[in-house]
Amino acid sequence: FNKKPWEVECLDLMELWKNNSNQQIATLEEFAFVLGVESPKNELSGDKVHETYYKGEHELVKKYCQQDVMCCVKCVYEIQNLV
């Protein structure tokens, strides 16, 4: 684990989906819908995380982040199944 954050290789779903284009193709919610994956944006959305956190609703933010990560993982699995 003696690596700096920029030394860790990771898969960026947005980079994979836009295929080296400079334009944002879709949101995670749209990816999820197209791939048949449940969206994590039911109770909270990314643009409300900051406000929700500073209201003290940390558990809701935690739940949202966990669901967001799982949605990304499920989308990657679905993409791999398409290839």
One Martini backbone bead per residue (centre of mass of N, CA, C, O) as a GRO file, in nm:
protein
   83
    1PHE     BB    1   0.049   0.066   0.006
    2ASN     BB    2   0.305   0.247  -0.108
    3LYS     BB    3   0.103   0.465  -0.253
    4LYS     BB    4   0.005   0.700  -0.450
    5PRO     BB    5  -0.284   0.799  -0.587
    6TRP     BB    6  -0.145   0.832  -0.887
    7GLU     BB    7  -0.036   0.512  -0.879
    8VAL     BB    8  -0.319   0.408  -0.898
    9GLU     BB    9  -0.496   0.179  -1.062
   10CYS     BB   10  -0.796   0.259  -1.249
   11LEU     BB   11  -1.137   0.251  -1.327
   12ASP     BB   12  -1.311   0.476  -1.537
   13LEU     BB   13  -1.624   0.478  -1.639
   14MET     BB   14  -1.633   0.741  -1.802
   15GLU     BB   15  -1.386   0.682  -1.982
   16LEU     BB   16  -1.492   0.421  -2.102
   17TRP     BB   17  -1.760   0.533  -2.227
   18LYS     BB   18  -1.631   0.788  -2.398
   19ASN     BB   19  -1.384   0.704  -2.565
   20ASN     BB   20  -1.181   0.969  -2.569
   21SER     BB   21  -1.369   1.189  -2.520
   22ASN     BB   22  -1.454   1.534  -2.426
   23GLN     BB   23  -1.739   1.427  -2.360
   24GLN     BB   24  -2.018   1.393  -2.185
   25ILE     BB   25  -2.242   1.136  -2.215
   26ALA     BB   26  -2.319   1.042  -1.908
   27THR     BB   27  -2.460   0.939  -1.635
   28LEU     BB   28  -2.483   0.709  -1.397
   29GLU     BB   29  -2.788   0.685  -1.412
   30GLU     BB   30  -2.790   0.627  -1.720
   31PHE     BB   31  -2.614   0.381  -1.723
   32ALA     BB   32  -2.787   0.209  -1.536
   33PHE     BB   33  -3.039   0.203  -1.707
   34VAL     BB   34  -2.917   0.075  -1.966
   35LEU     BB   35  -2.793  -0.180  -1.784
   36GLY     BB   36  -3.000  -0.258  -1.542
   37VAL     BB   37  -2.929  -0.071  -1.294
   38GLU     BB   38  -2.960   0.040  -0.992
   39SER     BB   39  -3.008   0.344  -0.861
   40PRO     BB   40  -2.866   0.566  -0.603
   41LYS     BB   41  -3.079   0.830  -0.658
   42ASN     BB   42  -3.325   0.830  -0.453
   43GLU     BB   43  -3.251   1.013  -0.182
   44LEU     BB   44  -2.986   1.112  -0.339
   45SER     BB   45  -2.760   1.352  -0.478
   46GLY     BB   46  -2.461   1.486  -0.559
   47ASP     BB   47  -2.564   1.794  -0.528
   48LYS     BB   48  -2.651   1.719  -0.201
   49VAL     BB   49  -2.412   1.628  -0.022
   50HIS     BB   50  -2.297   1.880   0.107
   51GLU     BB   51  -2.556   1.978   0.248
   52THR     BB   52  -2.615   1.714   0.404
   53TYR     BB   53  -2.355   1.701   0.567
   54TYR     BB   54  -2.392   1.996   0.705
   55LYS     BB   55  -2.664   1.885   0.851
   56GLY     BB   56  -2.564   1.585   0.972
   57GLU     BB   57  -2.627   1.348   0.742
   58HIS     BB   58  -2.405   1.105   0.735
   59GLU     BB   59  -2.557   0.838   0.678
   60LEU     BB   60  -2.676   0.923   0.405
   61VAL     BB   61  -2.405   0.974   0.268
   62LYS     BB   62  -2.289   0.694   0.310
   63LYS     BB   63  -2.508   0.540   0.159
   64TYR     BB   64  -2.474   0.680  -0.111
   65CYS     BB   65  -2.175   0.607  -0.161
   66GLN     BB   66  -2.211   0.301  -0.152
   67GLN     BB   67  -2.420   0.286  -0.384
   68ASP     BB   68  -2.242   0.420  -0.599
   69VAL     BB   69  -2.020   0.208  -0.603
   70MET     BB   70  -2.202  -0.038  -0.667
   71CYS     BB   71  -2.301   0.073  -0.934
   72CYS     BB   72  -2.029   0.079  -1.074
   73VAL     BB   73  -1.966  -0.220  -1.048
   74LYS     BB   74  -2.220  -0.323  -1.199
   75CYS     BB   75  -2.157  -0.175  -1.464
   76VAL     BB   76  -1.891  -0.316  -1.524
   77TYR     BB   77  -2.006  -0.600  -1.540
   78GLU     BB   78  -2.200  -0.541  -1.772
   79ILE     BB   79  -1.986  -0.455  -1.977
   80GLN     BB   80  -1.829  -0.723  -1.971
   81ASN     BB   81  -2.080  -0.888  -2.083
   82LEU     BB   82  -2.078  -0.738  -2.370
   83VAL     BB   83  -1.776  -0.833  -2.467
   0.00000   0.00000   0.00000
